[in-house]
Short mmCIF file of C-alpha atoms in Angstrom, two decimals:
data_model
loop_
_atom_site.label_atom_id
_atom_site.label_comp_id
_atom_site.label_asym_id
_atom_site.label_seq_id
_atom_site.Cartn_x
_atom_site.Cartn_y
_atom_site.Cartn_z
CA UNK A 703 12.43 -22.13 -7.25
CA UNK A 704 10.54 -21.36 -10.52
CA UNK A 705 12.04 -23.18 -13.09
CA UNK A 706 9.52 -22.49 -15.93
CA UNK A 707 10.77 -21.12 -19.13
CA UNK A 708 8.83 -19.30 -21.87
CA UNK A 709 8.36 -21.30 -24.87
CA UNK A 710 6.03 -18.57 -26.50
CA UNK A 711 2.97 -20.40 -26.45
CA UNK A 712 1.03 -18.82 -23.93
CA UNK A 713 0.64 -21.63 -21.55
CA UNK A 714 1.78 -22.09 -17.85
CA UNK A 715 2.94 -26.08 -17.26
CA UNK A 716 5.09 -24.91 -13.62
CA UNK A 717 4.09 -25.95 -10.41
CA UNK A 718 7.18 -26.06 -8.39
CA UNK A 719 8.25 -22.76 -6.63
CA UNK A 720 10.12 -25.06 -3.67
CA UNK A 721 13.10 -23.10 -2.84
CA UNK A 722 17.07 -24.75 -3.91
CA UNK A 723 18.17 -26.88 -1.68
CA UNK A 724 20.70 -25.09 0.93
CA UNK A 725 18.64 -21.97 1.49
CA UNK A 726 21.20 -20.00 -1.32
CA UNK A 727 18.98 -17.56 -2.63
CA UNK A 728 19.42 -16.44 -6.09
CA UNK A 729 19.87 -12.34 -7.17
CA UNK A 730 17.25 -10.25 -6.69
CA UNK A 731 15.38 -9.77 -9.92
CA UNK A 732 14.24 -6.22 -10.96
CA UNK A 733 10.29 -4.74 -11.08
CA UNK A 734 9.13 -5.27 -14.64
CA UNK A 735 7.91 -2.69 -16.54
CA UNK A 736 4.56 -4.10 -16.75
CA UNK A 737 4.37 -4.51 -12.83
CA UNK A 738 5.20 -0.51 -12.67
CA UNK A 739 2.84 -0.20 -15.40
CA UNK A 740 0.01 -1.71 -13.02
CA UNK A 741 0.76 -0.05 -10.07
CA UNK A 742 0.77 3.47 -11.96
CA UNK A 743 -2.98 2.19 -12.59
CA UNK A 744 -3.45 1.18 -8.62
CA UNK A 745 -2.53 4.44 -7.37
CA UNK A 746 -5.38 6.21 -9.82
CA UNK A 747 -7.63 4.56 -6.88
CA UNK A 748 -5.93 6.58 -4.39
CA UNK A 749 -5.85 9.79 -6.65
CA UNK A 750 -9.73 8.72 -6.40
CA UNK A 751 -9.97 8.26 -2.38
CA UNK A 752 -8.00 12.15 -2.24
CA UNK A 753 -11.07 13.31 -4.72
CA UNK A 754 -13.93 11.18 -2.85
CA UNK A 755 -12.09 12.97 0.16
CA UNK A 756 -11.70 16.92 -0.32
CA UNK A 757 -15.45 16.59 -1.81
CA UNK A 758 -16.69 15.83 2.17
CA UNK A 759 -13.70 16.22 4.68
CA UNK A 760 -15.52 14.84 7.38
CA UNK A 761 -14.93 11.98 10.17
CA UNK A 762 -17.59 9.48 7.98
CA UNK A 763 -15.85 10.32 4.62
CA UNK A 764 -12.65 9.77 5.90
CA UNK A 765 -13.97 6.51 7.80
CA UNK A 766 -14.97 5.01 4.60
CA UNK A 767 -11.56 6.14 2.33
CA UNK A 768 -10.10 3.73 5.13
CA UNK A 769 -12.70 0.47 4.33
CA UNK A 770 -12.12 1.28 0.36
CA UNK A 771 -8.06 1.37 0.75
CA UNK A 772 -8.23 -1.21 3.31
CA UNK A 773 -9.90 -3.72 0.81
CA UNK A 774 -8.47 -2.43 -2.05
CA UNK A 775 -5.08 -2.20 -0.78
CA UNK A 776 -5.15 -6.35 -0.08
CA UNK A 777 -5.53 -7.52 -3.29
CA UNK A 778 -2.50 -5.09 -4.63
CA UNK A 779 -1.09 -6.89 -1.93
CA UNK A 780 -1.63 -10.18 -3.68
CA UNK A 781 -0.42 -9.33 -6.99
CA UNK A 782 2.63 -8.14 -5.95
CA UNK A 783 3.06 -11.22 -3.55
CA UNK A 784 2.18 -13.16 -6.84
CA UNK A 785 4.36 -11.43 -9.66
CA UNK A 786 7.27 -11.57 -7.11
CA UNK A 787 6.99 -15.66 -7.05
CA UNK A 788 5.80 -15.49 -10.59
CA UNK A 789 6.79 -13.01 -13.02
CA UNK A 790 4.88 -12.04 -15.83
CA UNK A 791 7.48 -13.00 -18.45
CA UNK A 792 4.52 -15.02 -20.71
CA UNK A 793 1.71 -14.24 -22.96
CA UNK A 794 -0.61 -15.59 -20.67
CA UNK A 795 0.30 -13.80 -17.82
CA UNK A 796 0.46 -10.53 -19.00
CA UNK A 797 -2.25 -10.97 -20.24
CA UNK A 798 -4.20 -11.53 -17.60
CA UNK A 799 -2.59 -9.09 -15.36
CA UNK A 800 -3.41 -6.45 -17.65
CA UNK A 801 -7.35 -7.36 -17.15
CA UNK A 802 -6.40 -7.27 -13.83
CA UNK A 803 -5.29 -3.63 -14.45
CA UNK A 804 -8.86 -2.95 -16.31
CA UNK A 805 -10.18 -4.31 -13.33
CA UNK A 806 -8.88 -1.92 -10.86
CA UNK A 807 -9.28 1.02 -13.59
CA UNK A 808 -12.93 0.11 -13.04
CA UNK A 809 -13.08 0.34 -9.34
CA UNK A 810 -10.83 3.63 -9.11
CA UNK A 811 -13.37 5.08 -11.83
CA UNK A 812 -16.65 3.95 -8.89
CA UNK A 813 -15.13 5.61 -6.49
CA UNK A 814 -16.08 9.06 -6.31
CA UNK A 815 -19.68 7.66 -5.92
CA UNK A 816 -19.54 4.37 -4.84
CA UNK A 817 -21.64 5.07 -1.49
CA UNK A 818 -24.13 6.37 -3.76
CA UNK A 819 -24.79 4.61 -6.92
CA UNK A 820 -22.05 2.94 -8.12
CA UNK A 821 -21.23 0.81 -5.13
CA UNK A 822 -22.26 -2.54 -7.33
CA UNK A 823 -20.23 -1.32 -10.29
CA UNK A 824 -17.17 -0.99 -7.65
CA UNK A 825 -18.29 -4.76 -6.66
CA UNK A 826 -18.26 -6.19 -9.77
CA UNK A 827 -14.81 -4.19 -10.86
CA UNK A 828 -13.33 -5.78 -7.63
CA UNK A 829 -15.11 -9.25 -8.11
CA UNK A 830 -12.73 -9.29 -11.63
CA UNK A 831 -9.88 -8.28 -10.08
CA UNK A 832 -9.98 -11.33 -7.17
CA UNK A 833 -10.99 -13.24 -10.35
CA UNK A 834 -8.02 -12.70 -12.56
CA UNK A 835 -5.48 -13.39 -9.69
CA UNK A 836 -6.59 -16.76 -9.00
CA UNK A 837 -6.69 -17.93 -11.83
CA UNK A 838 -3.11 -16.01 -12.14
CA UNK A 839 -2.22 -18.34 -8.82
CA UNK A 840 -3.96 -21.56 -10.18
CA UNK A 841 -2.04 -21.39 -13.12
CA UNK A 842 1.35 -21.14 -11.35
CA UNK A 843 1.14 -22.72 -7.96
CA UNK A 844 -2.31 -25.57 -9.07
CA UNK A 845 -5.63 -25.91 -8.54
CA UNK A 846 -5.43 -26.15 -4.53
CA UNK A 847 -4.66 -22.64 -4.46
CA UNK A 848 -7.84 -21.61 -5.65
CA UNK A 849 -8.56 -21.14 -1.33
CA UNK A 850 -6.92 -18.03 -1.90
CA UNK A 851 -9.47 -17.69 -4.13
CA UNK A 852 -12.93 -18.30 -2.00
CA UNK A 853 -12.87 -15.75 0.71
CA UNK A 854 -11.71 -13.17 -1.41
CA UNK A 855 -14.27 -13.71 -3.99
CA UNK A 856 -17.02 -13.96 -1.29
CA UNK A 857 -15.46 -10.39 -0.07
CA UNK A 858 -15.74 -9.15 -3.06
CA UNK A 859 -19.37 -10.47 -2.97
CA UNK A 860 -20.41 -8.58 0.12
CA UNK A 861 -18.71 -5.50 -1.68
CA UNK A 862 -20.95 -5.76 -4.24
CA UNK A 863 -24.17 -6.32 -1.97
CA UNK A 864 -22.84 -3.47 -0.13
CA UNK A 865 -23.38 -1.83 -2.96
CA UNK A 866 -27.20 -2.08 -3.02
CA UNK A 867 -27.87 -1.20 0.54
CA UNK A 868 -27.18 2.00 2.13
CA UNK A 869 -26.55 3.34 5.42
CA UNK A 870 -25.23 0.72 8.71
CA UNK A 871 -25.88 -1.91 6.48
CA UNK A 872 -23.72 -0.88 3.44
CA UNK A 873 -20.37 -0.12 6.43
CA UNK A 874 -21.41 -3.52 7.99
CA UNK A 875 -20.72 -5.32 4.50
CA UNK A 876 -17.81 -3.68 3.73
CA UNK A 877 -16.83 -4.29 7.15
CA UNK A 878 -17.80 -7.79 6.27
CA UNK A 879 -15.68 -7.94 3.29
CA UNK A 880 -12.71 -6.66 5.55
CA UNK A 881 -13.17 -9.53 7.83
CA UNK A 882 -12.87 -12.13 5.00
CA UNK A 883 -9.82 -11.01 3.74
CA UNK A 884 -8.32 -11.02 6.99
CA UNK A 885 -9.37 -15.01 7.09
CA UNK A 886 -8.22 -15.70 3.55
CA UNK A 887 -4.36 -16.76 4.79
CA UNK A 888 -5.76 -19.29 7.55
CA UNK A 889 -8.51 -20.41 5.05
CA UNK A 890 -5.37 -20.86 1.94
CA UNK A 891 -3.01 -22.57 5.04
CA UNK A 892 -5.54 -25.46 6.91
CA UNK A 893 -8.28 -25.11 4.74
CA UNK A 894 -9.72 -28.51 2.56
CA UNK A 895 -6.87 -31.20 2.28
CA UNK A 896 -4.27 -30.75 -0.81
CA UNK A 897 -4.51 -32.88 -3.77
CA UNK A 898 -0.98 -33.15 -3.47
CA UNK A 899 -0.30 -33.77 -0.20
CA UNK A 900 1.45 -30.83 1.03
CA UNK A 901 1.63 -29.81 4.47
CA UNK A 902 0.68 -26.79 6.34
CA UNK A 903 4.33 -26.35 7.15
CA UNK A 904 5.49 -27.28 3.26
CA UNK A 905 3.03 -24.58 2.30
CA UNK A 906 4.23 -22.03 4.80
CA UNK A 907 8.08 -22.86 3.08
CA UNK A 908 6.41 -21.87 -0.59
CA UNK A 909 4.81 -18.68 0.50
CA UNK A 910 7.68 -17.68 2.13
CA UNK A 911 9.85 -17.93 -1.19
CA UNK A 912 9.93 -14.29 -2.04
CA UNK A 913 12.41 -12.05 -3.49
CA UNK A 914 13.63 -9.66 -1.00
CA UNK A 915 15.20 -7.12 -3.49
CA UNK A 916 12.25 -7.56 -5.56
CA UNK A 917 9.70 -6.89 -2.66
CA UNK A 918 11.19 -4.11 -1.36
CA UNK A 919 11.65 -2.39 -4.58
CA UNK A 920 8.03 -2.79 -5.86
CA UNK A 921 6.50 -1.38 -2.83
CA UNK A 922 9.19 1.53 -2.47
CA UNK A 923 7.88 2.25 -6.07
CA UNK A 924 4.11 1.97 -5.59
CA UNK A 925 5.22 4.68 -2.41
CA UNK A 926 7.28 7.22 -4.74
CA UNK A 927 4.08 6.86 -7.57
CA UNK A 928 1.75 7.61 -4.15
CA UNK A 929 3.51 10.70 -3.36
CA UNK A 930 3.36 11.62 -7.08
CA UNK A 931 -0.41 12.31 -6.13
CA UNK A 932 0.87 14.67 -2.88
CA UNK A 933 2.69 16.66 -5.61
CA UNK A 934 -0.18 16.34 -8.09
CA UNK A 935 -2.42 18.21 -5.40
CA UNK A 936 0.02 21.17 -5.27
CA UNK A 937 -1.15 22.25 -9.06
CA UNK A 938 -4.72 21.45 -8.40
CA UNK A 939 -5.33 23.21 -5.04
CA UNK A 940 -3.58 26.40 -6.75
CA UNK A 941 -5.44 26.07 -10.03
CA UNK A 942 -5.84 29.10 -12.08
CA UNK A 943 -4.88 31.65 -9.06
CA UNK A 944 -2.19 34.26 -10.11
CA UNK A 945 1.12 32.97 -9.31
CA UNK A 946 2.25 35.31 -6.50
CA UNK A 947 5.35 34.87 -4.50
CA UNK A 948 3.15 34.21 -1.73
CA UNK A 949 1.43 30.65 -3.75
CA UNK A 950 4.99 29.76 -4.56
CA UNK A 951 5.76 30.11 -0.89
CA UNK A 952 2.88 27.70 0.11
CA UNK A 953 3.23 25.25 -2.98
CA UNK A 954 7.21 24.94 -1.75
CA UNK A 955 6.04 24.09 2.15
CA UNK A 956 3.65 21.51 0.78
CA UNK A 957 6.45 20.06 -1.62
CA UNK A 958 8.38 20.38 1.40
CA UNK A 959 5.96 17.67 3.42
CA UNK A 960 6.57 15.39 0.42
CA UNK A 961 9.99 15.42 0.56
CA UNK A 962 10.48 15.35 4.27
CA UNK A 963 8.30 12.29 4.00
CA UNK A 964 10.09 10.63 0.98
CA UNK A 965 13.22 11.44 3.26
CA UNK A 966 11.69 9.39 6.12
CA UNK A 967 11.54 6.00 4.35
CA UNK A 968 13.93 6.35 1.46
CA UNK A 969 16.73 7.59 2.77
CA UNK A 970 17.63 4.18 5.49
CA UNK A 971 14.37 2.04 5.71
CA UNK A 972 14.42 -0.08 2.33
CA UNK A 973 18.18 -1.16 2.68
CA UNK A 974 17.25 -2.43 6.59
CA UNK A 975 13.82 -3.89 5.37
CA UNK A 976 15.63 -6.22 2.64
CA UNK A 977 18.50 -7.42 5.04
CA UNK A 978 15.49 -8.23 6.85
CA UNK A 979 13.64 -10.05 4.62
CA UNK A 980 17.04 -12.13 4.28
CA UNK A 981 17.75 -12.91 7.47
CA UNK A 982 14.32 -13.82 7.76
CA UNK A 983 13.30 -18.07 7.50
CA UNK A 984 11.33 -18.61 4.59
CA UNK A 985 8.43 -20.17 6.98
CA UNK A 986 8.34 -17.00 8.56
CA UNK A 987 8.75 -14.42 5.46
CA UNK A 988 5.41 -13.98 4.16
CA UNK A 989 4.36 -13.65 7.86
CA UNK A 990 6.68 -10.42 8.22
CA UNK A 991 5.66 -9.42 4.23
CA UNK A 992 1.93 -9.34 5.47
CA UNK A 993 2.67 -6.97 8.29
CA UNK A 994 5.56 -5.19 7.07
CA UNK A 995 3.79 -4.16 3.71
CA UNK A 996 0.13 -4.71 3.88
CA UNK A 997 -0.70 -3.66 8.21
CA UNK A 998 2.69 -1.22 8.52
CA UNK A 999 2.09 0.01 5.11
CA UNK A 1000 -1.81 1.13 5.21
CA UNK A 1001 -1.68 4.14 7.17
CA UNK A 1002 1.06 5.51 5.18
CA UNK A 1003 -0.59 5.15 1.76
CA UNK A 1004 -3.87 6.35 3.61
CA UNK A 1005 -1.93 8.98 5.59
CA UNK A 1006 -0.60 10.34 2.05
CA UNK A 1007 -4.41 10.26 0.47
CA UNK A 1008 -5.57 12.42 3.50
CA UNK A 1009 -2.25 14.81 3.33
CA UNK A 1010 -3.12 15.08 -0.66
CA UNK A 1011 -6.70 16.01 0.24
CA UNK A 1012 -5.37 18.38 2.77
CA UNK A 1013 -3.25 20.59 0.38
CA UNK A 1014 -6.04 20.47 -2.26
CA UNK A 1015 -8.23 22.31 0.09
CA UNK A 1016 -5.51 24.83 1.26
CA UNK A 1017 -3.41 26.42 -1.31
CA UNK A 1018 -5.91 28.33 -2.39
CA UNK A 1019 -6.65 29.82 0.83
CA UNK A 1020 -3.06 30.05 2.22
CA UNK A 1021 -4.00 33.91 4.51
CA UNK A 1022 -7.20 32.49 5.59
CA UNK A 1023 -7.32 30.56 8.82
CA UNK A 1024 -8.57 27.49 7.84
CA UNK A 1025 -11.65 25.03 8.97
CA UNK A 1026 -11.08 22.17 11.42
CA UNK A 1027 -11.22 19.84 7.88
CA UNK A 1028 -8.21 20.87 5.73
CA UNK A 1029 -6.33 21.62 8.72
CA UNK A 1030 -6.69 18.21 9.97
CA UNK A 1031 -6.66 16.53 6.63
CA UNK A 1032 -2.98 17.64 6.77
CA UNK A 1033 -1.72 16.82 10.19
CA UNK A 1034 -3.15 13.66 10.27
CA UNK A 1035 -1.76 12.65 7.01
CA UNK A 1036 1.72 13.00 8.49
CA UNK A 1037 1.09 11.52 11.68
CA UNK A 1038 -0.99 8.48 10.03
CA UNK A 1039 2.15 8.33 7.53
CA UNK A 1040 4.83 8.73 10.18
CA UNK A 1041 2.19 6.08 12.85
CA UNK A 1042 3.01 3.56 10.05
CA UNK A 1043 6.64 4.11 9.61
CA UNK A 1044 6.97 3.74 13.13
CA UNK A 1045 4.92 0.39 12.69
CA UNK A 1046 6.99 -0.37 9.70
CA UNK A 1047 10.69 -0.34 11.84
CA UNK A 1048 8.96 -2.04 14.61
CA UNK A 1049 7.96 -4.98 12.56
CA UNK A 1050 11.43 -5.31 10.83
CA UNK A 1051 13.34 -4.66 14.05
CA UNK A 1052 14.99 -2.12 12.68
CA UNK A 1053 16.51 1.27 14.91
CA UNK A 1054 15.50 3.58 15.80
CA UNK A 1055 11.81 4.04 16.24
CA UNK A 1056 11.06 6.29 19.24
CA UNK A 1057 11.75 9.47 17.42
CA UNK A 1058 9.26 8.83 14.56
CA UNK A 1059 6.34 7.25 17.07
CA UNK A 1060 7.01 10.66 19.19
CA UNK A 1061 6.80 12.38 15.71
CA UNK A 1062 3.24 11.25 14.98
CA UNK A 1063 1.17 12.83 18.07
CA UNK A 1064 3.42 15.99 17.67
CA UNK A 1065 1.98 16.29 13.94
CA UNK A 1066 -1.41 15.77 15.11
CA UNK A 1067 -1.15 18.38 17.41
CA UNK A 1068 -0.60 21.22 15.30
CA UNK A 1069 -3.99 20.77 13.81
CA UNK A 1070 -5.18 22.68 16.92
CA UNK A 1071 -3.12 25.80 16.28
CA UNK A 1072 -2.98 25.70 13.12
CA UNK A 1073 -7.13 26.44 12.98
CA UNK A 1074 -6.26 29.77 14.56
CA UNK A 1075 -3.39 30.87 11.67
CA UNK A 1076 -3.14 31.45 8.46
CA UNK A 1077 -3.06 28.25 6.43
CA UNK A 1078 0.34 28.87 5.32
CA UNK A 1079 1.49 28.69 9.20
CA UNK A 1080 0.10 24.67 9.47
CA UNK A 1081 1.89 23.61 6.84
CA UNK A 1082 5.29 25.34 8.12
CA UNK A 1083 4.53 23.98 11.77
CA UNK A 1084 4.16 20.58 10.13
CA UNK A 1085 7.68 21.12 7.86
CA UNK A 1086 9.30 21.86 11.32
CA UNK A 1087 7.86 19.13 12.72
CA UNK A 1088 9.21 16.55 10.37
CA UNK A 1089 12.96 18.69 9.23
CA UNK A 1090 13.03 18.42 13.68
CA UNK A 1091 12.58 14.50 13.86
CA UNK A 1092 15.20 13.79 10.84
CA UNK A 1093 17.53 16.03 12.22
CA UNK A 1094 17.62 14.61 15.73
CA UNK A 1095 17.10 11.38 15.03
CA UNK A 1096 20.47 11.87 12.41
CA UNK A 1097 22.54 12.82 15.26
CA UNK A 1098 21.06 10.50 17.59
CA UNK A 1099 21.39 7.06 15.45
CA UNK A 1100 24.19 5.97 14.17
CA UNK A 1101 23.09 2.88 12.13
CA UNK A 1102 24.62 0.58 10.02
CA UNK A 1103 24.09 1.22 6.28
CA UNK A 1104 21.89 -2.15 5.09
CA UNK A 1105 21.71 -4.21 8.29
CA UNK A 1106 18.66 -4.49 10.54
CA UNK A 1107 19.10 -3.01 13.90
CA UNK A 1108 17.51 -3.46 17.26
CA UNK A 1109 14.45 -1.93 17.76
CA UNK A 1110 14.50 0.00 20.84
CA UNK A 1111 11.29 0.61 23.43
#
């Protein structure tokens, strides 16, 4: 348990974030301000993948919006894991996570061109960012965390060298980079002995010392600030077109996607996901975080980029029948969305699942008809689509308000 306090000085002297003896946890504390703060920041790099996106809606664009969330997406991870152990109720730390901020302002503002000629910029943006959260986690948890540290710097590294190449070689770096991240918890758990002697399994015990309200709430905010940029998309696909009934009609189906989405994980999937996290053994919790919010949680953030893309490229042209790109860029944002969801329940055990992993293909699917209608059509298959799965799976379920469930096959 953190048991710091802030003398107003500016300097971290805590090391101990053991839980209290028992297992007791304490209340959940809330998301800071600040914490929103930098994940209103965060999201402007997904506002950035959606432009980088409906520029080139192609199979390579999309490809690479994947590697730049994918990478990006694990050092949010981090911070959050970070400010949930540690708030940032000093000087110091807010401090720093506000040039963390800068730093991610800096990559979001690469991104439109970062496979052309601002890849090294992005590098050195993300290079700060991996920068500022270890010494964030040095400062809290000591100096042996700094193998947090080393494979995400040296990702960051191949970023940047990415950067300066082109072509295979710039995707095999970034691939590259992936790959290190993915290493970084095995490197942090059994990598160079501990100046303090702790154990593998005393070190599993610390990371697993989260705040399940805390957790939960943080990442169900980053999603409602994500869909922000689904409704954000509305105004820009319609632009300065005269505002028939017709454009309200489409800009109400598309708001209509958002909602059915919100409706998907808001409405029973963050009370089930913190009774989760609670029932869950602390040498096992950060295990379950790392899938739950970082593996589970990709393709919905990504599925939402691609879906915002989508209706960019669309409202504008809601009587034409539109190109294999936007039509796509739409259904599979809501099947990558409602893929991860699925992923999501499965990984917290909670019930039921079957109706949203039969969801997913369905949406995909009506990227084939939806080609041969007006664009207005795809986006009211897609609305039927999701109204369909939330209405059967309502009369289907019956699940307990809070509690995990079973998950069934």
């Amino acid at each position: 348990m953190n048991t710091d306090t802030d003398t107003g000085t500016g300097t971290d002297t805590d090391t101990d974030t053991t839980p209290a003896p028992g297992g007791t946890e304490e209340p959940g504390h809330r998301v800071t301000s600040l914490e929103l703060f930098f994940d209103l920041v965060f999201v402007f790099t997904l506002t950035q993948l959606t432009v980088l996106l409906a520029h080139d809606l192609s199979f390579a664009t999309a490809a690479r919006v994947a590697l730049i969330l994918v990478v990006l997406f694990w050092m949010y991870g981090a911070y959050a894991y970070l400010t949930n152990q540690v708030p940032p109720d000093r000087p110091s730390r807010r401090l720093l996570l506000m040039l963390g901020m800068g730093a991610f302002l800096i990559c979001a503002l690469a991104i439109p061109r970062v496979f052309d000629d601002t890849g090294v910029v992005f590098g050195l943006g993300f290079l700060l960012v991996v920068i500022v959260h270890t010494a964030l986690y040095t400062r809290s948890h000591g100096w042996d965390s700094i193998w947090y540290g080393v494979p995400n710097a040296l990702a960051a590294l191949s970023v940047t060298a990415a950067g300066g190449s082109d072509g295979l070689t710039a995707d095999g770096l970034w691939l590259l980079a992936i790959a290190l991240q993915f290493v970084t918890p095995f490197v942090a758990e059994h990598g160079p002995g501990r100046r303090d002697g702790r154990s593998a399994a005393t070190l599993r015990v610390q990371l697993g010392t989260l705040d399940p309200a805390h957790f939960v709430e943080r990442h169900g905010l980053l999603l409602i600030i994500a869909f922000g940029e689904s409704v954000i998309s509305i105004g820009v696909g319609i632009g300065d077109l005269p505002l028939t009934p017709g454009l309200f009609g489409g800009a109400f189906l598309a708001l209509a996607l958002a909602v059915a989405l919100w409706w998907t994980y808001f409405v029973r999937d963050e009370e089930g996901a913190e009774a989760a996290f609670r029932a869950t053994p602390a040498p096992q919790r950060w295990r379950l975080a790392m899938n739950a919010y970082y593996y589970a949680f990709l393709p919905m953030l990504l599925g939402i980029a691609f879906l915002a893309a989508g209706v960019k490229k669309t409202l504008g042209h809601l009587t034409e029948h539109p190109h294999w790109g936007p039509a796509l860029a739409l259904a599979g944002g809501v099947a990558l969305f409602l893929a991860g969801d699925a992923a999501f329940r499965a990984t917290l055990n909670l019930h039921p699942i079957r109706y949203r992993a039969t969801a997913s293909p369905l949406a995909l699917l009506t990227s084939l008809p939806a080609t041969h209608l007006p664009a207005y059509a795809g986006l009211l298959l897609l609305v039927a689509v999701l109204t369909g799965m939330l209405a059967v799976e309502s009369r289907r379920s019956t699940p307990t308000p809070g509690a995990a469930q079973p998950a069934d096959a």
